[in-house]
Structure formats: C-alpha cells, structure tokens
Coordinates of C-alpha atoms in Angstrom, one line a residue:
M242 CA 56.8 31.5 42.3
K243 CA 56.1 32.6 38.7
R244 CA 54.9 29.1 38.0
K245 CA 52.4 29.3 40.9
V246 CA 51.1 32.7 39.7
A247 CA 50.7 31.4 36.2
L248 CA 49.0 28.3 37.5
L249 CA 46.6 30.4 39.6
M250 CA 45.8 32.6 36.6
C251 CA 45.0 29.5 34.5
V252 CA 42.7 28.2 37.2
A253 CA 41.0 31.6 37.4
M254 CA 40.5 31.8 33.6
L255 CA 39.2 28.2 33.5
A256 CA 36.7 29.0 36.3
A257 CA 35.5 32.1 34.5
A258 CA 35.1 30.1 31.3
I259 CA 33.1 27.5 33.1
A260 CA 30.9 30.1 34.8
G261 CA 30.4 31.8 31.4
C262 CA 29.4 28.5 29.8
S263 CA 27.0 27.8 32.7
S264 CA 25.4 31.2 32.3
S265 CA 25.1 30.8 28.5
S266 CA 23.7 27.3 29.0
S267 CA 21.1 28.7 31.5
S268 CA 20.2 31.5 29.1
S269 CA 20.0 29.1 26.2
S270 CA 17.8 26.7 28.2
S271 CA 15.4 29.5 29.1
S272 CA 15.3 30.6 25.5
D273 CA 14.7 27.1 24.3
T274 CA 11.8 26.7 26.8
T275 CA 10.2 30.0 25.5
E276 CA 10.6 28.8 22.0
E277 CA 9.1 25.4 22.8
S278 CA 6.2 27.1 24.6
A279 CA 5.5 29.3 21.6
A280 CA 5.8 26.4 19.3
E281 CA 3.3 24.4 21.4
E282 CA 0.9 27.3 21.3
T283 CA 1.2 27.6 17.5
T284 CA 0.7 23.9 17.2
E285 CA -2.4 24.0 19.4
A286 CA -3.9 26.9 17.3
E287 CA -3.2 25.0 14.1
E288 CA -4.8 21.9 15.5
A289 CA -7.9 23.8 16.5
E290 CA -8.2 25.3 13.1
E291 CA -7.7 22.0 11.4
A292 CA -10.3 20.4 13.7
E293 CA -12.9 22.7 12.2
T294 CA -12.4 21.3 8.7
E295 CA -11.2 17.8 9.7
T296 CA -14.5 16.2 8.7
V297 CA -14.5 17.9 5.3
A298 CA -10.9 16.9 4.7
E299 CA -11.6 13.2 5.3
T300 CA -13.4 12.7 2.0
D301 CA -12.7 13.4 -1.7
F302 CA -16.4 14.0 -2.3
P303 CA -17.6 15.0 -4.8
T304 CA -16.0 13.5 -7.8
D305 CA -19.1 13.2 -10.0
Q306 CA -22.2 15.2 -10.8
I307 CA -24.9 15.8 -8.2
E308 CA -28.6 15.6 -8.8
M309 CA -30.8 18.2 -7.0
I310 CA -34.4 17.1 -6.8
I311 CA -36.9 20.0 -6.7
P312 CA -40.2 18.5 -5.5
Q313 CA -42.3 21.3 -7.1
G314 CA -43.0 22.5 -10.6
V315 CA -40.8 24.5 -12.9
G316 CA -40.9 28.2 -12.6
G317 CA -42.3 28.5 -9.1
G318 CA -40.5 30.2 -6.2
S319 CA -38.9 27.0 -4.9
D320 CA -37.6 26.1 -8.4
L321 CA -36.1 29.5 -9.0
I322 CA -34.4 29.6 -5.6
A323 CA -33.0 26.0 -6.1
R324 CA -31.6 26.9 -9.5
V325 CA -29.8 29.9 -8.2
L326 CA -28.2 27.9 -5.4
A327 CA -27.4 25.0 -7.8
Q328 CA -25.3 27.4 -9.9
Q329 CA -23.4 28.6 -6.8
I330 CA -22.9 25.0 -5.6
E331 CA -21.4 24.0 -9.0
E332 CA -18.8 26.8 -8.7
E333 CA -17.9 25.9 -5.2
L334 CA -17.7 22.1 -5.6
G335 CA -16.4 22.0 -9.1
V336 CA -18.9 19.5 -10.4
T337 CA -22.2 19.7 -12.3
V338 CA -25.4 20.0 -10.4
V339 CA -28.4 18.8 -12.3
C340 CA -31.8 20.0 -11.3
T341 CA -34.8 17.6 -11.6
N342 CA -38.3 18.7 -11.0
L343 CA -40.6 16.0 -9.5
D344 CA -43.9 17.7 -8.6
G345 CA -46.9 16.3 -6.9
G346 CA -48.3 14.9 -3.7
S347 CA -47.5 18.0 -1.7
T348 CA -43.7 17.4 -2.4
S349 CA -44.0 13.7 -1.5
I350 CA -43.2 12.3 -4.9
G351 CA -39.9 14.1 -5.2
L352 CA -39.0 13.3 -1.6
Q353 CA -39.8 9.6 -2.0
E354 CA -37.4 9.5 -5.0
L355 CA -34.8 11.0 -2.6
A356 CA -35.5 8.4 0.1
D357 CA -35.0 5.6 -2.4
S358 CA -31.7 7.0 -3.6
E359 CA -28.2 5.9 -2.6
P360 CA -27.0 7.6 0.6
D361 CA -23.8 8.9 -1.0
G362 CA -24.4 12.6 -1.4
Y363 CA -24.9 12.5 -5.1
T364 CA -28.7 12.9 -4.8
I365 CA -30.1 15.6 -2.6
A366 CA -33.4 17.5 -2.5
M367 CA -34.8 20.8 -1.6
T368 CA -37.6 20.4 1.0
M369 CA -40.2 22.6 2.5
T370 CA -42.3 22.8 5.6
N371 CA -44.7 20.4 3.8
L372 CA -42.5 17.5 5.0
A373 CA -43.8 18.1 8.5
T374 CA -47.4 17.4 7.6
L375 CA -47.1 14.7 4.8
S376 CA -48.0 11.9 7.2
A377 CA -50.7 13.7 9.0
L378 CA -52.4 14.7 5.7
G379 CA -52.1 11.2 4.3
Y380 CA -49.8 12.0 1.4
S381 CA -47.0 9.8 2.5
E382 CA -45.5 8.1 5.5
L383 CA -42.2 10.0 5.0
T384 CA -41.0 12.2 7.9
A385 CA -37.8 14.2 8.6
D386 CA -36.5 11.1 10.4
D387 CA -36.1 9.4 7.0
F388 CA -33.5 11.9 5.9
E389 CA -30.3 13.7 6.9
A390 CA -30.5 17.4 7.1
I391 CA -28.0 19.5 5.2
C392 CA -29.1 23.1 5.9
G393 CA -31.9 25.6 5.8
V394 CA -31.7 28.4 3.2
N395 CA -34.8 30.5 2.9
Y396 CA -38.3 31.2 4.2
D397 CA -41.6 32.9 3.1
A398 CA -44.0 34.0 5.8
A399 CA -47.8 34.1 6.1
S400 CA -49.2 37.5 5.8
I401 CA -52.8 38.8 6.1
M402 CA -53.7 41.0 3.1
I403 CA -56.7 43.1 2.3
R404 CA -57.9 45.3 -0.6
T405 CA -56.3 48.7 -0.3
D406 CA -59.7 50.5 -1.1
D407 CA -61.8 48.3 1.3
E408 CA -63.8 50.8 3.3
R409 CA -64.7 48.3 6.1
F410 CA -61.2 47.9 7.5
S411 CA -57.7 49.2 6.8
N412 CA -55.6 47.5 9.4
L413 CA -55.6 44.3 11.6
E414 CA -57.5 45.8 14.5
E415 CA -60.4 46.9 12.3
L416 CA -60.4 43.6 10.4
V417 CA -60.6 41.6 13.6
A418 CA -63.3 43.9 15.1
Y419 CA -65.4 43.5 11.9
A420 CA -65.0 39.7 11.9
K421 CA -66.2 39.6 15.5
E422 CA -69.2 41.7 14.6
H423 CA -70.0 39.6 11.5
P424 CA -69.0 36.0 12.4
G425 CA -68.8 33.7 9.4
E426 CA -69.4 36.4 7.0
L427 CA -65.9 37.2 5.7
N428 CA -64.4 35.0 3.1
W429 CA -60.6 34.5 3.7
G430 CA -58.8 33.0 0.8
T431 CA -55.6 30.9 1.0
G432 CA -53.7 28.1 -0.8
G433 CA -54.3 24.4 -0.7
A434 CA -56.4 22.8 2.0
G435 CA -54.1 21.7 4.8
G436 CA -51.2 23.8 3.4
M437 CA -49.1 26.2 5.4
W438 CA -51.3 29.3 4.7
H439 CA -54.5 27.4 5.5
M440 CA -53.0 26.5 8.8
A441 CA -52.0 30.1 9.4
I442 CA -55.7 31.1 9.1
L443 CA -56.8 28.4 11.4
K444 CA -54.2 29.3 14.0
F445 CA -54.8 33.1 13.8
C446 CA -58.6 32.7 14.0
D447 CA -58.2 30.6 17.1
I448 CA -56.0 33.1 18.8
A449 CA -58.0 36.1 17.7
G450 CA -61.3 34.4 18.6
I451 CA -63.0 35.0 15.2
E452 CA -64.9 32.9 12.8
V453 CA -64.4 33.3 9.0
N454 CA -65.3 31.3 5.9
I455 CA -62.1 29.8 4.6
V456 CA -61.7 29.5 0.8
P457 CA -58.9 27.1 0.0
N458 CA -57.2 27.2 -3.4
A459 CA -58.6 30.7 -4.0
G460 CA -57.7 31.7 -7.5
G461 CA -55.8 28.5 -8.0
G462 CA -53.5 29.0 -5.0
T463 CA -50.9 31.5 -6.4
G464 CA -53.8 33.5 -8.0
V465 CA -55.1 34.4 -4.5
G466 CA -53.8 38.0 -5.0
L467 CA -55.9 38.5 -8.1
Y468 CA -58.9 36.9 -6.4
L469 CA -58.6 39.4 -3.6
A470 CA -58.0 42.4 -5.9
N471 CA -61.2 41.4 -7.8
G472 CA -63.3 41.3 -4.7
D473 CA -63.9 37.5 -4.9
I474 CA -62.7 37.2 -1.3
D475 CA -62.5 39.7 1.6
A476 CA -59.0 38.9 2.9
A477 CA -56.1 36.6 2.0
V478 CA -53.6 34.7 4.1
F479 CA -50.7 33.9 1.8
S480 CA -47.1 34.8 1.1
P481 CA -46.7 38.3 -0.3
V482 CA -44.0 36.9 -2.7
D483 CA -46.8 35.3 -4.7
C484 CA -49.0 38.4 -4.7
M485 CA -46.4 41.0 -5.8
A486 CA -48.2 42.1 -8.9
Q487 CA -51.2 43.2 -7.0
I488 CA -49.2 44.6 -4.1
E489 CA -46.9 46.7 -6.4
S490 CA -49.9 48.0 -8.3
G491 CA -51.5 49.2 -5.0
Q492 CA -54.5 46.9 -5.3
I493 CA -53.9 44.9 -2.2
T494 CA -51.9 45.6 1.0
P495 CA -50.3 43.2 3.6
I496 CA -51.4 44.5 7.0
V497 CA -49.6 42.0 9.2
S498 CA -46.9 39.3 8.9
M499 CA -46.8 36.2 11.0
T500 CA -43.1 36.5 11.8
D501 CA -40.8 37.1 14.7
E502 CA -39.6 40.4 13.2
R503 CA -40.6 42.6 10.4
M504 CA -39.7 41.3 6.9
A505 CA -37.0 43.3 5.2
S506 CA -39.1 43.6 2.0
F507 CA -42.0 45.0 4.0
P508 CA -40.5 47.1 6.8
D509 CA -43.8 49.1 7.3
T510 CA -45.9 46.0 7.8
P511 CA -46.1 45.1 11.6
T512 CA -45.8 41.6 12.9
A513 CA -48.7 39.8 14.5
I514 CA -46.7 39.7 17.7
E515 CA -46.5 43.5 17.6
E516 CA -50.3 43.6 17.2
G517 CA -50.7 41.4 20.3
Y518 CA -51.1 38.0 18.6
D519 CA -48.5 35.4 19.5
I520 CA -48.3 33.6 16.1
E521 CA -45.5 32.8 13.7
V522 CA -46.1 30.7 10.5
Y523 CA -43.3 30.1 8.1
S524 CA -42.7 28.0 5.0
T525 CA -39.1 27.2 5.2
R526 CA -36.9 25.8 2.4
G527 CA -33.9 23.7 3.1
Y528 CA -31.9 20.7 1.8
I529 CA -31.8 17.1 2.8
A530 CA -30.0 13.9 1.8
P531 CA -31.0 10.2 2.1
K532 CA -30.8 8.6 5.5
G533 CA -27.4 7.2 6.2
T534 CA -25.4 9.7 4.1
P535 CA -21.9 9.9 5.7
A536 CA -21.3 12.8 8.1
E537 CA -18.2 13.9 6.2
V538 CA -20.3 14.2 3.0
I539 CA -23.0 16.2 4.7
A540 CA -20.3 18.5 6.0
V541 CA -19.0 19.1 2.5
L542 CA -22.5 19.9 1.2
E543 CA -23.3 22.1 4.2
D544 CA -20.1 24.1 3.8
A545 CA -20.8 24.6 0.0
F546 CA -24.4 25.7 0.7
K547 CA -23.3 28.2 3.3
K548 CA -21.0 29.9 0.9
A549 CA -23.8 29.8 -1.7
V550 CA -26.3 31.4 0.6
E551 CA -23.7 34.1 1.5
S552 CA -22.9 34.8 -2.2
D553 CA -23.9 38.2 -3.7
E554 CA -25.8 36.4 -6.4
Y555 CA -28.1 34.6 -3.9
V556 CA -28.6 37.6 -1.7
E557 CA -29.5 39.8 -4.6
F558 CA -31.9 37.2 -6.0
I559 CA -33.8 36.8 -2.7
E560 CA -34.1 40.5 -2.4
S561 CA -35.4 40.8 -5.9
Q562 CA -38.1 38.2 -5.0
S563 CA -39.1 40.0 -1.8
S564 CA -38.3 36.8 0.0
N565 CA -36.2 36.1 3.0
I566 CA -32.8 34.4 3.8
R567 CA -32.6 32.0 6.8
W568 CA -29.4 30.1 7.2
L569 CA -29.7 27.0 9.4
S570 CA -26.8 24.6 9.9
A571 CA -27.4 20.8 9.5
E572 CA -27.8 20.5 13.3
E573 CA -30.1 23.5 13.5
Y574 CA -32.2 22.4 10.5
T575 CA -32.6 18.9 12.1
Q576 CA -34.1 20.5 15.2
W577 CA -36.1 23.0 13.1
M578 CA -37.9 20.2 11.2
K579 CA -38.7 18.5 14.4
D580 CA -40.2 21.7 15.8
E581 CA -42.3 22.1 12.6
V582 CA -44.0 18.8 13.3
D583 CA -44.8 19.8 16.9
T584 CA -46.1 23.2 15.7
Y585 CA -48.3 22.3 12.7
V586 CA -49.6 18.8 13.1
P587 CA -51.7 19.8 16.2
I588 CA -53.3 22.6 14.2
L589 CA -54.4 20.0 11.6
E590 CA -55.6 17.6 14.3
D591 CA -57.6 20.4 16.0
A592 CA -59.2 21.3 12.7
G593 CA -60.1 17.7 11.9
L594 CA -57.9 17.7 8.8
A595 CA -55.4 15.1 10.0
V596 CA -56.0 11.6 8.7
N597 CA -53.1 9.9 10.4

C-alpha cells in the first residue's frame, strides 16, 4: 500500500513539474516573441535612418581639394557669398576649397569651364539666374541641362526705388499714376541690357500698363543707386543690396519688392503682390556640377552645403549684406532652374531681346 501511495505521489510531482515546465515554456515563448518584435522594430528604425544617409556613405569623396568656380568678378556680391560658403564647406568636408573667379560673358565663361571639367565633384561652380537666359541672349549654348544641380543658397530680389525727396511721387501708386499721365517721360535705370533687373522693368511695365524710358547700365550697373540719388534717372529697378550706401544715407527709398513676401531686411517695404501686381523677379544663386557627376558625390556636396547655409557664420553674413537666404535641395534647384527658363525667356522674346 505504502509503495502505491509513494508511486502516486511521484506521479503527481512529475505531472506538476511537467505542467510547470509547460507554463514556463509558454511564458518564455511569449517573452521571446515580444523581444523579437521589439528587435524587429528597432532594426526597421535603424534601417530607415541608415537609408537617409546610404547614398552619402557609398563614397569616400572627397579625398582631394575642390575648386569652386565663381563666374563673376572679385569683390562682388556673388564672390563674397561664395567665399563665406567655401570656408564652411572646408570645415565640413575636411579638404581645401579653392575659389577661382572667371568673369565675363554674363557668367558663361566660368560655366563653360565647369562644363568642360571632369564630372567627379572636384570642380563645382556657383551659378545665378543668368544661366536661364544665356542661350536666348546669344552668350552661350549652355543650359541647366548641361549640369547637375547641387543646391540653391541665396537670392536677391528686384525692387523699385525712388529718390526720397522726389515731390512727384512717394509710393508705387503715385509712381504708376504719374507714369500713366506722362508716358515715355520717366527714365528708369537698371543693370545690364537683358539682365534680371532689366527684365523686371519690362515685366512690371507690361503688367502695370505703363511706358517708361529704360536706361540700361545706369551708372555702370552697380552705380545705379548713385545715379538715382543724383537725379540722373527718375526711378531704378535693382537689388537694394547694391544700393545700400544711398538707402542708408536716406537719399533713395525702395517702395516695392518683387517678391512673394516682404524681405527681412526691408520689412516696411510692401511686395508688388500686396500692391496688386502679380510679379516676382529673383536673382537666385546656387551651385552646380558637371553633367554626369555621380549621385553619391552630389549627395555629399548637397549635405555639406546645407550645413554651411545653416551655419551662424553664413546667416550673419547674409543679414549683414541685407540679402536673403533660400535653401533649395538638389531636386528643388533642378526644377527651379527649369522654371526660370519658362519665366524669363518669354520676357526677352516679347521685348525682342532674344537672339536664339
């Protein structure tokens, strides 16, 4: 009898042990599943993060110095901006960035040098809105399609400026009214013939329904502010950045900007859109590389420029110049350059300035 009881107790204990193991196994299995799920989620998050930088990680670029072509003269606005960015790019990429000024041909000389360079990322160039009109104006056959976009970094905007003490008009409404009453009488100065600010006058006059006498290269282009202050012209369409001496002295006043929103440097100056004229004219600066430059190299450069544009040094410099920051990714800048052609070439054609 005792043997039976003992046997039954052993069986019971064994059954309990088996049941315990089964429960433990089930709990362990559930725990393992939860841990696996968490691990999978972590892996997915890591993969998503890695995917964002995958293109950059695929190359060891750069390993040598980079040449930055500036297709305008030393000391101008484009040159100064390019050199500030070059310094930031050097720090970010850990290689020397050499700036080379190749002026002439409305930027076409410098851009042709870029087009003829190896598509390896070691030669890049600043470009401006001029690229959109080079072919139409007969300077070059180069177009945006001959390059790879890296990014957009900055813009200046066309503004209409008048003398502060002009008794005939003190704002845009009065200026337009006077122009309509005196067709062809007012002399409006601007930069080079066929340039951005020249096109701004043509477009504005068309929309406003006024006729003025356009004076290209007034005061030698950047001297337009002095020309206006001296009374040699009645109004000017130019970038305020190049007329700061006369603006700060109170001799001339920007009365409207051709932008989508008010410029940070001139918060009291209304936009043409606010005044009822649907017009925006910008001179945008950006960076491009030779056609065929690998996507992974473009990605490295784009990332470096983005950090440079966001740097305190660049932001403070642009503010000190009363200019404007506009960041455009490689994809956005590619489209932007195409839109510039569609916007500005028809203006030249309608004015009979296009030769191609």
